[in-house]
């Protein structure tokens, strides 16, 4: 995003906030009052001095030129990222063009901006180098031996899990309540030792299901079946088609590189949201290619308590290349070369009916039986109550999709209902066996995308 480009909306700026308190504090700083020395460059940087409680104003700089999301620096002591001053500066820039005029970079901002540009050029240079041209090629024989040793450990772990599943089913699912969580936590720890994090995660899920609410035996049996299928897929991977074998390796948790051919497109940012556990924060960014008509997923990670670096607010578009990871039906991609910074857009992806959305999920399960959901844009749907639950009903047909339990508990549901006002709208989200999770919506008439998560 450069100064000549389309400016962000306030919603896109506030989507960067790490929490509600930061959104509120940043909003208060989105007016010209506390700011001085503001300016922006044609290379996508904005800066300013914000008056605080001390005698020296805080020096705040934001670099918007990186396609992986804006970068921030501020002299304030806040440990939040971005801080309220960075949010306030971006709100000021987004709302009033004259408040952040075109200017030369000040001495206090120039070193940080220059360092970022030099690192970006070096990163691009290395990305263009042929594999193995720098530092010498890795020893392929040593890599092969490491892969074989890991495969042996994973095989031992999968074999052990199969025995545990057989014991569980022989003794009956009711016994799972008595054994408790510790048994499966121990199994998960052994899968970690076997270097199979995907199997470890599924083992922990088994331990969490007993006594988890009405219908838990059915959910436990479903998860047992999926884990058994994954174990057997790994143990018989040599007999599988290459694409399905790659999917099994990915589900088990083996690392893979994005080796698909680069696809250049203008990618619309459909949704961005975080999930977190005690170890890791995972950011999921859904993109839609306007020319390829592909919906792809970017993943970014941060240590527990820290936000991932990748930041692409909903409603932006970026010209870039992406490369797919191996696996049947794989939607995950790696972000490659970027040809322009992200910019605001009013474009919308095409949508489908609720019945077609369900069919897409069924088709995707052929390639990946462990798939929880698929990304879908629903067109002309209306949120309506369904007893104690909610569903998205087709405006032009007698069909509907129930919302997932997780979606019903979010504040985004009421934002969706308010945006619709009883009228049809376009909704992007994830459609799976538990229902539909809305992530972004567009009103029936002209208007920007509204994040729901």
XYZ file of C-alpha atoms in Angstrom:
453
model
C 0.000 0.000 0.000
C 1.536 3.269 -1.054
C 0.368 6.761 -0.488
C -0.996 6.850 -4.033
C -2.975 3.633 -3.496
C -6.431 3.057 -2.086
C -6.450 3.729 1.653
C -7.595 1.236 4.198
C -10.921 1.462 5.985
C -11.164 1.896 9.746
C -12.389 -1.712 10.066
C -9.306 -2.986 8.255
C -7.051 -0.996 10.576
C -8.827 -2.150 13.729
C -8.586 -5.762 12.532
C -4.857 -5.476 13.300
C -5.498 -4.846 17.009
C -4.306 -7.658 19.301
C -7.313 -7.283 21.644
C -10.436 -5.247 22.398
C -8.600 -2.907 24.775
C -6.118 -2.006 22.039
C -8.953 -1.326 19.583
C -10.583 1.044 22.058
C -7.341 2.829 22.952
C -6.254 3.061 19.322
C -9.602 4.527 18.291
C -9.123 7.385 20.742
C -5.814 8.243 19.052
C -7.282 8.239 15.538
C -7.787 12.022 15.510
C -5.257 14.759 14.773
C -5.200 16.174 18.331
C -2.289 14.220 19.896
C -0.261 13.973 16.670
C 2.475 16.137 15.189
C 5.143 15.646 12.539
C 2.995 13.191 10.613
C 3.878 12.225 7.086
C 3.954 9.505 4.496
C 6.192 8.387 1.655
C 5.460 7.120 -1.810
C 7.020 3.796 -0.751
C 4.216 2.968 1.672
C 5.473 4.283 5.020
C 3.653 6.564 7.477
C 5.036 8.141 10.647
C 4.172 10.590 13.385
C 4.898 11.880 16.890
C 2.186 11.143 19.463
C 1.925 13.152 22.684
C 1.865 10.932 25.728
C 2.090 11.376 29.476
C 5.806 12.289 29.363
C 7.589 15.309 27.980
C 8.874 13.453 24.887
C 6.330 12.327 22.265
C 6.316 8.719 21.128
C 7.911 8.083 17.742
C 5.684 5.811 15.682
C 6.383 4.379 12.220
C 4.347 1.934 10.128
C 5.630 0.270 6.947
C 2.727 -0.753 4.707
C 4.812 -1.835 1.722
C 5.298 -5.480 2.686
C 2.719 -7.794 1.099
C 2.851 -10.072 4.147
C 1.329 -7.279 6.221
C 2.301 -3.998 7.871
C 5.280 -3.692 10.206
C 5.384 -1.361 13.203
C 7.866 0.335 15.502
C 7.154 2.733 18.353
C 9.209 4.217 21.179
C 6.437 3.565 23.711
C 6.962 0.825 26.363
C 3.907 -1.214 25.309
C 4.497 -4.914 24.657
C 1.386 -5.206 22.510
C 1.866 -5.518 18.766
C 0.756 -3.258 17.198
C 0.505 -0.746 20.017
C -2.305 1.788 20.362
C -0.122 4.530 18.827
C 0.417 2.527 15.633
C -3.320 1.837 15.404
C -4.129 5.496 16.011
C -1.665 6.627 13.329
C -3.170 4.235 10.785
C -6.699 5.375 11.661
C -5.619 8.971 11.189
C -4.041 8.092 7.830
C -7.098 6.080 6.719
C -9.634 8.741 7.657
C -8.071 12.049 6.582
C -5.654 12.331 3.662
C -4.552 15.826 4.661
C -3.663 14.710 8.215
C -0.754 12.575 6.905
C 0.753 14.600 4.028
C 3.414 13.431 1.619
C 6.831 14.236 3.136
C 10.481 13.251 3.359
C 11.316 10.565 5.909
C 12.517 12.174 9.177
C 15.920 11.285 10.602
C 14.385 9.280 13.455
C 12.311 7.080 11.064
C 14.736 6.655 8.173
C 17.152 4.053 9.714
C 14.357 1.612 10.581
C 12.693 1.968 7.169
C 15.995 1.634 5.304
C 16.861 -1.505 7.251
C 13.526 -3.088 6.369
C 13.937 -2.348 2.674
C 17.438 -3.788 2.602
C 16.266 -6.964 4.329
C 13.346 -7.254 1.877
C 15.721 -6.977 -1.103
C 18.021 -9.608 0.384
C 15.082 -11.932 1.008
C 13.908 -11.562 -2.580
C 17.441 -12.136 -3.883
C 17.758 -15.374 -1.925
C 14.314 -16.513 -3.078
C 15.448 -16.227 -6.695
C 18.642 -18.208 -6.164
C 18.616 -21.832 -7.363
C 18.307 -24.387 -4.562
C 21.679 -25.284 -3.108
C 23.497 -22.360 -4.736
C 24.255 -20.712 -1.405
C 26.205 -22.487 1.278
C 26.416 -25.715 -0.697
C 23.803 -28.393 -1.212
C 22.637 -30.518 1.706
C 23.853 -34.102 1.904
C 21.033 -36.095 0.245
C 22.195 -39.391 1.734
C 22.133 -37.989 5.281
C 18.672 -36.537 4.656
C 17.452 -39.916 3.381
C 18.719 -41.683 6.508
C 17.043 -39.117 8.778
C 13.756 -39.552 6.903
C 13.970 -43.338 7.232
C 14.622 -43.157 10.988
C 11.687 -40.822 11.469
C 9.415 -43.054 9.382
C 10.358 -46.003 11.578
C 9.444 -44.049 14.725
C 6.122 -42.948 13.239
C 5.354 -46.539 12.230
C 5.998 -47.714 15.790
C 3.719 -44.965 17.109
C 0.908 -45.782 14.677
C 1.145 -49.472 15.569
C 0.872 -48.647 19.274
C -2.151 -46.415 18.680
C -3.880 -49.203 16.772
C -3.470 -51.478 19.796
C -4.880 -48.810 22.123
C -7.896 -48.323 19.847
C -8.480 -52.072 19.758
C -8.369 -52.187 23.587
C -10.830 -49.293 23.841
C -13.359 -50.853 21.491
C -13.000 -54.315 23.048
C -13.697 -52.961 26.548
C -16.521 -50.678 25.321
C -16.780 -46.905 24.945
C -18.415 -46.566 28.368
C -15.078 -47.481 29.919
C -13.529 -44.337 28.425
C -15.228 -42.289 31.148
C -13.483 -44.293 33.867
C -9.990 -44.199 32.350
C -10.074 -40.407 32.069
C -7.843 -38.030 30.172
C -4.488 -39.249 31.511
C -4.423 -42.419 29.383
C -4.717 -40.534 26.100
C -2.427 -37.738 27.257
C 0.215 -40.407 27.816
C -0.480 -41.771 24.325
C -0.140 -38.262 22.887
C 3.216 -37.821 24.622
C 4.426 -41.082 23.084
C 3.332 -39.861 19.625
C 5.352 -36.683 20.193
C 8.340 -38.882 20.975
C 7.582 -40.758 17.746
C 7.756 -37.407 15.875
C 4.123 -37.693 14.765
C 2.463 -34.471 16.026
C -0.655 -35.105 13.937
C -1.270 -38.411 15.693
C -0.546 -36.754 19.042
C -3.227 -34.115 18.435
C -5.822 -36.739 17.565
C -4.937 -38.768 20.649
C -5.492 -35.693 22.845
C -8.852 -35.175 21.143
C -9.901 -38.695 22.132
C -9.059 -37.945 25.755
C -11.169 -34.780 25.740
C -14.365 -36.326 24.323
C -15.660 -38.646 27.120
C -18.280 -36.853 29.254
C -18.039 -33.790 26.976
C -21.802 -33.411 26.636
C -24.782 -35.187 25.066
C -23.808 -37.520 22.244
C -20.177 -37.879 23.277
C -20.024 -41.656 22.540
C -20.966 -40.948 18.903
C -18.293 -38.269 18.604
C -15.741 -40.557 20.260
C -16.521 -43.371 17.827
C -16.195 -40.963 14.893
C -12.764 -39.827 16.068
C -11.660 -43.406 16.704
C -12.625 -44.303 13.130
C -10.721 -41.334 11.681
C -7.640 -42.106 13.753
C -7.792 -45.771 12.720
C -8.065 -44.696 9.072
C -5.032 -42.435 9.444
C -2.996 -45.151 11.170
C -3.833 -47.642 8.438
C -3.119 -45.062 5.756
C 0.365 -44.544 7.167
C 1.072 -48.249 7.609
C 0.001 -48.912 3.988
C 1.165 -45.663 2.425
C 3.200 -47.434 -0.282
C -0.053 -48.730 -1.783
C -1.750 -45.336 -1.947
C -1.802 -42.934 -4.905
C 0.977 -40.355 -4.579
C -1.362 -37.441 -3.813
C -3.269 -39.348 -1.109
C -0.002 -40.629 0.399
C 1.169 -36.997 0.620
C -2.075 -36.131 2.415
C -1.473 -38.952 4.926
C 2.056 -37.718 5.590
C 0.733 -34.211 6.142
C -2.008 -35.412 8.525
C 0.499 -37.479 10.492
C 2.568 -34.345 10.911
C 5.593 -34.827 8.674
C 7.054 -31.569 7.371
C 6.736 -30.712 3.687
C 7.778 -27.861 1.461
C 5.531 -25.897 -0.876
C 6.744 -27.401 -4.147
C 3.826 -26.575 -6.429
C 4.400 -24.290 -9.418
C 4.005 -20.583 -8.518
C 0.570 -19.202 -9.362
C 0.440 -15.449 -9.900
C -2.909 -13.803 -9.267
C -4.680 -10.897 -7.664
C -5.630 -12.417 -4.316
C -8.586 -11.108 -2.300
C -8.253 -11.464 1.483
C -11.475 -13.242 2.476
C -10.834 -13.891 6.164
C -8.176 -13.817 8.872
C -8.487 -15.329 12.336
C -6.329 -16.826 15.084
C -6.580 -19.995 17.128
C -4.364 -20.555 20.146
C -3.355 -23.238 22.610
C -0.784 -23.352 25.384
C 2.057 -23.763 22.906
C 1.220 -21.874 19.726
C -0.906 -19.199 18.082
C -1.984 -20.131 14.552
C -3.217 -17.496 12.116
C -5.329 -18.630 9.153
C -5.694 -16.300 6.163
C -8.043 -17.292 3.342
C -7.343 -15.849 -0.128
C -9.331 -15.972 -3.374
C -7.629 -15.644 -6.766
C -9.694 -13.501 -9.112
C -8.180 -15.108 -12.229
C -7.451 -18.666 -11.075
C -10.756 -18.794 -9.103
C -8.916 -20.740 -6.402
C -9.452 -20.344 -2.660
C -6.202 -20.979 -0.783
C -4.966 -20.875 2.793
C -1.950 -19.136 4.315
C -0.811 -20.266 7.763
C 1.392 -18.241 10.084
C 2.539 -19.139 13.595
C 3.580 -17.303 16.731
C 4.833 -18.548 20.065
C 2.218 -18.731 22.823
C 1.088 -15.226 23.732
C 2.603 -13.631 20.627
C 0.769 -12.745 17.422
C 2.034 -14.282 14.156
C 3.857 -11.925 11.814
C 1.604 -12.355 8.779
C -1.175 -9.740 8.850
C -3.619 -9.298 5.955
C -6.884 -7.649 7.037
C -10.112 -8.565 5.274
C -10.966 -6.385 2.284
C -7.434 -6.058 0.927
C -6.084 -7.448 -2.338
C -2.505 -8.271 -3.252
C -0.737 -9.152 -6.485
C 1.469 -12.111 -5.617
C 2.590 -15.646 -6.360
C 1.675 -18.615 -4.171
C 2.915 -22.214 -4.262
C 0.853 -25.184 -3.075
C 1.910 -27.771 -0.508
C 1.736 -31.439 -1.580
C -1.354 -33.499 -0.892
C -4.666 -34.423 -2.479
C -7.077 -31.513 -2.261
C -4.469 -29.441 -0.411
C -5.441 -25.762 -0.097
C -2.483 -24.604 1.956
C 0.012 -22.463 0.068
C 3.177 -20.495 0.760
C 3.300 -16.822 -0.121
C 5.995 -16.159 -2.690
C 7.032 -13.115 -4.656
C 4.839 -10.031 -4.182
C 4.501 -7.566 -7.027
C 2.713 -4.771 -5.175
C 1.756 -3.959 -1.580
C -1.786 -4.878 -0.453
C -4.492 -2.350 -1.279
C -8.150 -1.928 -0.482
C -10.724 -3.357 -2.857
C -14.472 -3.559 -3.215
C -14.331 -6.793 -5.230
C -16.317 -9.804 -4.048
C -15.876 -13.515 -4.824
C -18.706 -15.413 -6.565
C -20.971 -17.509 -4.373
C -22.951 -20.764 -4.436
C -26.114 -22.132 -2.835
C -26.184 -23.968 0.496
C -26.868 -27.309 -1.223
C -23.875 -26.820 -3.510
C -21.721 -25.945 -0.485
C -22.545 -29.284 1.152
C -21.784 -31.092 -2.110
C -18.366 -29.405 -2.265
C -17.526 -30.692 1.187
C -18.530 -34.217 0.196
C -16.392 -34.047 -2.933
C -13.402 -32.810 -0.934
C -13.642 -35.763 1.484
C -12.756 -38.100 -1.378
C -9.280 -36.551 -1.496
C -8.906 -35.946 2.259
C -11.154 -38.021 4.564
C -9.832 -36.131 7.638
C -10.932 -32.732 6.340
C -12.943 -30.778 8.927
C -14.352 -28.213 6.494
C -13.934 -26.473 3.138
C -13.983 -22.737 2.343
C -17.236 -21.646 0.701
C -18.867 -18.376 -0.347
C -22.646 -18.503 0.065
C -24.686 -16.178 -2.130
C -28.094 -14.724 -1.236
C -28.529 -16.297 2.182
C -30.401 -14.960 5.210
C -29.561 -15.754 8.861
C -32.706 -17.080 10.544
C -33.334 -18.653 13.977
C -33.877 -22.399 14.170
C -35.223 -23.148 17.630
C -32.341 -22.428 19.984
C -29.899 -22.387 17.088
C -29.368 -20.404 13.858
C -29.039 -21.287 10.212
C -28.301 -19.622 6.875
C -31.290 -20.082 4.593
C -31.210 -19.748 0.810
C -33.320 -16.773 -0.249
C -34.333 -18.524 -3.488
C -34.703 -22.162 -2.390
C -36.061 -24.262 0.458
C -32.616 -25.220 1.795
C -30.430 -24.039 4.670
C -27.152 -24.689 6.474
C -27.025 -24.850 10.296
C -24.350 -22.807 12.024
C -21.708 -24.677 14.018
C -21.914 -24.545 17.827
C -18.753 -22.429 17.875
C -20.300 -19.872 15.502
C -23.451 -19.585 17.597
C -21.407 -18.506 20.607
C -19.528 -15.687 18.873
C -20.410 -12.008 18.813
C -19.974 -12.162 15.040
C -23.361 -13.896 14.798
C -25.159 -10.771 15.940
C -23.051 -8.646 13.618
C -24.169 -10.929 10.791
C -27.841 -10.677 11.786
C -27.637 -6.884 12.049
C -25.885 -6.572 8.674
C -28.540 -8.690 6.971
C -31.544 -6.950 8.517
C -33.701 -9.739 7.092
C -32.293 -9.253 3.563
C -30.112 -11.682 1.566
C -26.367 -11.188 1.769
C -23.121 -12.883 0.746
C -21.199 -14.838 3.403
C -17.793 -16.507 3.314
C -16.970 -19.231 5.812
C -16.042 -22.843 6.431
C -18.548 -25.620 5.689
C -18.086 -28.994 7.373
C -19.807 -31.922 9.024
C -20.818 -29.840 12.059
C -22.329 -27.019 9.995
C -21.189 -23.648 8.679
C -18.912 -21.139 10.421
C -19.366 -17.615 8.967
C -16.148 -15.586 8.821
C -16.911 -12.590 6.572
C -20.049 -11.033 5.096
C -20.974 -8.505 2.442
C -24.285 -6.559 2.505
C -26.918 -6.977 -0.199
C -26.037 -3.576 -1.679
C -22.699 -1.824 -2.120
C -20.465 -1.946 0.919
C -17.165 -3.283 2.244
C -16.518 -6.747 3.638
C -17.393 -7.110 7.317
C -15.229 -9.518 9.390
C -17.235 -11.766 11.712
C -14.377 -13.306 13.727
